[in-house]
Amino acid sequence: MPSGAAVPADPNVLHPMPGQSRVVLLKPLVTSPLIDVGDFSYYDDPDDPTAFETRNVLYHYGPERLVIGKYCALGEGVRFIMNGANHRMDGPSTFPFPIMGGSWSDHFDLISGLPGRGDTVVGNDVWFGYRSTVMPGVRIGHGAVIASGAVVVDDVPDYGIVGGNPAKLIRRRFGDEDVERLLELAWWDWPVEHLTEHVRAVMSGSVDELAAAAPR
């Protein structure tokens, strides 16, 4: 490598920040075939971030998938509630009797065919605030921001900022024209070597400056 050449970060290192075991990259961590995470998406937790699959992805009995894009930032306590959390609501009781065993298990068909909302899909470059929660089947657009404590029950548009319980759209980070341009530029798909040369434009540049830095 030529002297002075920019060196990309390594997407396969579990703990990318030296001396900070609270931060993990999720792609080299997850083992479930039902969870798909892109490069450099990370989770931050001072307790045990390596337990992400069991402590932060809940009721994940399948077959629905959790898909998280690249360059996402997940703050402490972010939770993804999956479709396995569903209970029947069309009868007098919501209690899941069949899972308790005994002869009650003869009625497992009453809970095995509950409707689901499908996969939970998170775009690229999404920032999740402290202890935010995502409900089953939600789709979160690229560049979105999820406020601390938000409970996301509906889809979030590209570059939308949502907060509250249930989460509502507060505003969008950019106007419609700029959002369209950002989606076309899709900096998260740039070769990592090229991205490394233009980190400042990606982090603090205008949309025009980002466009000028795009690979040709």
Tab-separated table of C-alpha atoms in Angstrom:
chain	number	residue	atom	x	y	z
A	1	MET	CA	0.000	0.000	0.000
A	2	PRO	CA	1.445	3.425	-0.946
A	3	SER	CA	2.658	5.625	1.890
A	4	GLY	CA	-0.120	7.833	3.232
A	5	ALA	CA	-2.903	5.798	1.614
A	6	ALA	CA	-6.210	5.815	3.535
A	7	VAL	CA	-6.897	2.559	5.348
A	8	PRO	CA	-10.536	1.398	5.685
A	9	ALA	CA	-11.862	0.097	8.989
A	10	ASP	CA	-12.305	-3.669	9.327
A	11	PRO	CA	-15.986	-4.785	9.230
A	12	ASN	CA	-15.136	-8.179	10.731
A	13	VAL	CA	-13.674	-7.048	14.063
A	14	LEU	CA	-16.059	-7.803	16.940
A	15	HIS	CA	-14.933	-4.873	19.119
A	16	PRO	CA	-13.962	-2.014	16.765
A	17	MET	CA	-13.092	0.526	19.480
A	18	PRO	CA	-9.899	-0.339	21.381
A	19	GLY	CA	-10.565	-0.630	25.091
A	20	GLN	CA	-14.345	-0.334	24.652
A	21	SER	CA	-15.850	-3.796	25.050
A	22	ARG	CA	-19.325	-2.229	25.236
A	23	VAL	CA	-19.340	-1.692	21.455
A	24	VAL	CA	-19.731	-4.615	19.046
A	25	LEU	CA	-20.120	-4.899	15.308
A	26	LEU	CA	-23.198	-7.036	14.747
A	27	LYS	CA	-22.284	-8.764	11.494
A	28	PRO	CA	-19.423	-10.824	13.002
A	29	LEU	CA	-21.512	-11.436	16.146
A	30	VAL	CA	-24.863	-12.804	15.008
A	31	THR	CA	-25.277	-16.508	14.272
A	32	SER	CA	-29.013	-16.846	13.627
A	33	PRO	CA	-29.935	-17.504	9.978
A	34	LEU	CA	-33.010	-15.355	10.652
A	35	ILE	CA	-30.933	-12.224	11.334
A	36	ASP	CA	-29.081	-10.447	8.528
A	37	VAL	CA	-26.878	-7.439	9.375
A	38	GLY	CA	-24.808	-5.294	7.036
A	39	ASP	CA	-21.216	-4.135	7.441
A	40	PHE	CA	-20.304	-1.745	10.260
A	41	SER	CA	-23.711	-1.722	11.981
A	42	TYR	CA	-22.976	-1.700	15.697
A	43	TYR	CA	-24.606	-2.078	19.106
A	44	ASP	CA	-23.491	-0.244	22.259
A	45	ASP	CA	-24.267	-1.659	25.716
A	46	PRO	CA	-22.178	-1.423	28.926
A	47	ASP	CA	-23.623	-4.680	30.256
A	48	ASP	CA	-23.244	-7.428	27.626
A	49	PRO	CA	-23.528	-6.357	23.991
A	50	THR	CA	-22.539	-9.844	22.824
A	51	ALA	CA	-25.930	-11.123	24.044
A	52	PHE	CA	-27.703	-9.067	21.373
A	53	GLU	CA	-29.420	-12.043	19.732
A	54	THR	CA	-31.121	-13.182	22.932
A	55	ARG	CA	-31.562	-9.927	24.874
A	56	ASN	CA	-32.404	-7.504	22.093
A	57	VAL	CA	-34.216	-9.644	19.528
A	58	LEU	CA	-37.194	-11.030	21.415
A	59	TYR	CA	-39.745	-13.790	20.653
A	60	HIS	CA	-37.866	-14.697	17.490
A	61	TYR	CA	-39.255	-18.151	16.826
A	62	GLY	CA	-39.362	-17.699	13.053
A	63	PRO	CA	-39.879	-17.799	10.160
A	64	GLU	CA	-39.873	-14.005	9.969
A	65	ARG	CA	-36.460	-12.372	9.534
A	66	LEU	CA	-34.792	-9.329	11.024
A	67	VAL	CA	-32.809	-7.445	8.383
A	68	ILE	CA	-30.563	-4.535	9.404
A	69	GLY	CA	-28.667	-2.587	6.765
A	70	LYS	CA	-25.140	-1.210	6.787
A	71	TYR	CA	-23.757	1.618	8.937
A	72	CYS	CA	-26.581	1.517	11.517
A	73	ALA	CA	-26.033	2.720	15.088
A	74	LEU	CA	-27.996	0.926	17.820
A	75	GLY	CA	-27.988	2.535	21.243
A	76	GLU	CA	-28.187	0.686	24.551
A	77	GLY	CA	-31.357	-1.271	25.142
A	78	VAL	CA	-32.759	-1.201	21.604
A	79	ARG	CA	-35.309	-4.007	21.289
A	80	PHE	CA	-36.800	-5.730	18.263
A	81	ILE	CA	-40.084	-7.470	19.117
A	82	MET	CA	-40.728	-10.260	16.626
A	83	ASN	CA	-43.951	-11.963	15.541
A	84	GLY	CA	-43.570	-14.763	18.095
A	85	ALA	CA	-44.859	-12.315	20.711
A	86	ASN	CA	-48.377	-12.427	19.218
A	87	HIS	CA	-51.340	-13.732	21.230
A	88	ARG	CA	-54.869	-14.477	20.082
A	89	MET	CA	-57.293	-11.613	20.657
A	90	ASP	CA	-60.428	-12.963	18.968
A	91	GLY	CA	-61.629	-15.042	21.937
A	92	PRO	CA	-62.500	-14.263	25.553
A	93	SER	CA	-58.881	-14.779	26.717
A	94	THR	CA	-55.471	-13.825	25.298
A	95	PHE	CA	-53.623	-16.363	27.517
A	96	PRO	CA	-51.530	-18.919	25.536
A	97	PHE	CA	-52.767	-22.074	27.317
A	98	PRO	CA	-51.148	-24.620	24.903
A	99	ILE	CA	-47.550	-23.626	25.727
A	100	MET	CA	-48.057	-24.572	29.389
A	101	GLY	CA	-48.151	-28.328	28.726
A	102	GLY	CA	-50.455	-31.094	29.927
A	103	SER	CA	-53.560	-31.660	27.895
A	104	TRP	CA	-53.554	-27.973	27.085
A	105	SER	CA	-50.836	-28.685	24.504
A	106	ASP	CA	-53.443	-30.633	22.455
A	107	HIS	CA	-54.736	-27.255	21.363
A	108	PHE	CA	-51.480	-25.933	19.961
A	109	ASP	CA	-53.194	-25.209	16.653
A	110	LEU	CA	-54.901	-22.283	18.369
A	111	ILE	CA	-51.597	-20.396	18.513
A	112	SER	CA	-49.497	-21.908	15.739
A	113	GLY	CA	-51.254	-20.129	12.899
A	114	LEU	CA	-51.430	-16.605	14.229
A	115	PRO	CA	-51.128	-13.918	11.547
A	116	GLY	CA	-47.810	-12.089	11.339
A	117	ARG	CA	-46.665	-8.846	9.778
A	118	GLY	CA	-43.709	-10.347	7.954
A	119	ASP	CA	-40.030	-9.484	8.158
A	120	THR	CA	-38.719	-6.518	10.123
A	121	VAL	CA	-36.491	-4.533	7.759
A	122	VAL	CA	-34.149	-1.677	8.666
A	123	GLY	CA	-32.457	0.339	5.931
A	124	ASN	CA	-28.904	1.667	5.891
A	125	ASP	CA	-27.532	4.485	8.075
A	126	VAL	CA	-30.308	4.310	10.699
A	127	TRP	CA	-29.671	5.669	14.203
A	128	PHE	CA	-31.592	4.048	17.075
A	129	GLY	CA	-31.699	6.007	20.314
A	130	TYR	CA	-31.448	4.631	23.857
A	131	ARG	CA	-34.046	1.972	24.648
A	132	SER	CA	-36.111	2.405	21.517
A	133	THR	CA	-38.389	-0.494	20.549
A	134	VAL	CA	-39.371	-1.771	17.117
A	135	MET	CA	-42.564	-3.816	16.802
A	136	PRO	CA	-43.018	-6.775	14.396
A	137	GLY	CA	-43.054	-6.287	10.656
A	138	VAL	CA	-41.988	-2.635	10.688
A	139	ARG	CA	-39.927	-1.242	7.810
A	140	ILE	CA	-37.560	1.619	8.595
A	141	GLY	CA	-36.181	3.661	5.724
A	142	HIS	CA	-32.595	4.674	4.972
A	143	GLY	CA	-31.135	7.510	7.025
A	144	ALA	CA	-33.918	7.464	9.617
A	145	VAL	CA	-33.507	8.473	13.266
A	146	ILE	CA	-35.432	6.705	16.042
A	147	ALA	CA	-35.618	8.831	19.190
A	148	SER	CA	-34.754	7.459	22.632
A	149	GLY	CA	-37.643	5.520	24.137
A	150	ALA	CA	-39.648	5.492	20.920
A	151	VAL	CA	-41.973	2.556	20.237
A	152	VAL	CA	-42.081	2.117	16.469
A	153	VAL	CA	-45.350	0.506	15.404
A	154	ASP	CA	-45.578	1.769	11.809
A	155	ASP	CA	-43.194	2.107	8.880
A	156	VAL	CA	-40.718	4.995	8.972
A	157	PRO	CA	-39.937	6.924	5.751
A	158	ASP	CA	-36.439	7.456	4.411
A	159	TYR	CA	-34.637	10.140	6.447
A	160	GLY	CA	-37.581	10.433	8.826
A	161	ILE	CA	-37.148	11.292	12.519
A	162	VAL	CA	-39.710	9.596	14.761
A	163	GLY	CA	-40.343	9.668	18.494
A	164	GLY	CA	-42.907	8.870	21.157
A	165	ASN	CA	-45.151	5.934	22.046
A	166	PRO	CA	-46.509	5.107	19.575
A	167	ALA	CA	-43.801	6.769	17.496
A	168	LYS	CA	-44.911	9.579	15.211
A	169	LEU	CA	-43.050	11.377	12.443
A	170	ILE	CA	-41.477	14.537	13.883
A	171	ARG	CA	-39.865	15.725	10.658
A	172	ARG	CA	-37.662	14.573	7.806
A	173	ARG	CA	-33.963	15.337	7.820
A	174	PHE	CA	-34.048	16.597	4.231
A	175	GLY	CA	-36.591	17.811	1.702
A	176	ASP	CA	-38.071	15.488	-0.911
A	177	GLU	CA	-35.629	16.479	-3.668
A	178	ASP	CA	-32.573	15.948	-1.473
A	179	VAL	CA	-33.927	12.634	-0.165
A	180	GLU	CA	-34.311	11.442	-3.747
A	181	ARG	CA	-30.732	12.459	-4.525
A	182	LEU	CA	-29.400	10.801	-1.371
A	183	LEU	CA	-31.127	7.555	-2.240
A	184	GLU	CA	-29.643	7.686	-5.735
A	185	LEU	CA	-26.164	8.372	-4.338
A	186	ALA	CA	-26.521	5.500	-1.820
A	187	TRP	CA	-23.148	6.220	-0.232
A	188	TRP	CA	-23.459	3.047	1.879
A	189	ASP	CA	-22.898	1.036	-1.291
A	190	TRP	CA	-19.711	2.853	-2.277
A	191	PRO	CA	-16.555	0.734	-2.264
A	192	VAL	CA	-15.142	1.025	1.234
A	193	GLU	CA	-11.794	2.265	-0.130
A	194	HIS	CA	-13.549	5.131	-1.909
A	195	LEU	CA	-15.714	5.847	1.119
A	196	THR	CA	-12.576	6.056	3.244
A	197	GLU	CA	-11.265	8.862	1.040
A	198	HIS	CA	-14.497	10.842	1.454
A	199	VAL	CA	-15.600	10.298	5.057
A	200	ARG	CA	-15.740	14.037	5.713
A	201	ALA	CA	-18.129	14.609	2.817
A	202	VAL	CA	-20.361	11.760	4.021
A	203	MET	CA	-20.439	12.990	7.620
A	204	SER	CA	-20.580	16.759	7.250
A	205	GLY	CA	-20.852	17.728	3.588
A	206	SER	CA	-23.849	19.061	1.712
A	207	VAL	CA	-25.776	16.859	-0.696
A	208	ASP	CA	-23.943	18.619	-3.536
A	209	GLU	CA	-20.585	17.855	-1.922
A	210	LEU	CA	-21.597	14.237	-1.463
A	211	ALA	CA	-22.572	14.043	-5.112
A	212	ALA	CA	-19.217	15.519	-6.111
A	213	ALA	CA	-17.449	12.821	-4.079
A	214	ALA	CA	-19.428	9.924	-5.566
A	215	PRO	CA	-17.514	7.249	-7.504
A	216	ARG	CA	-17.346	7.895	-11.210
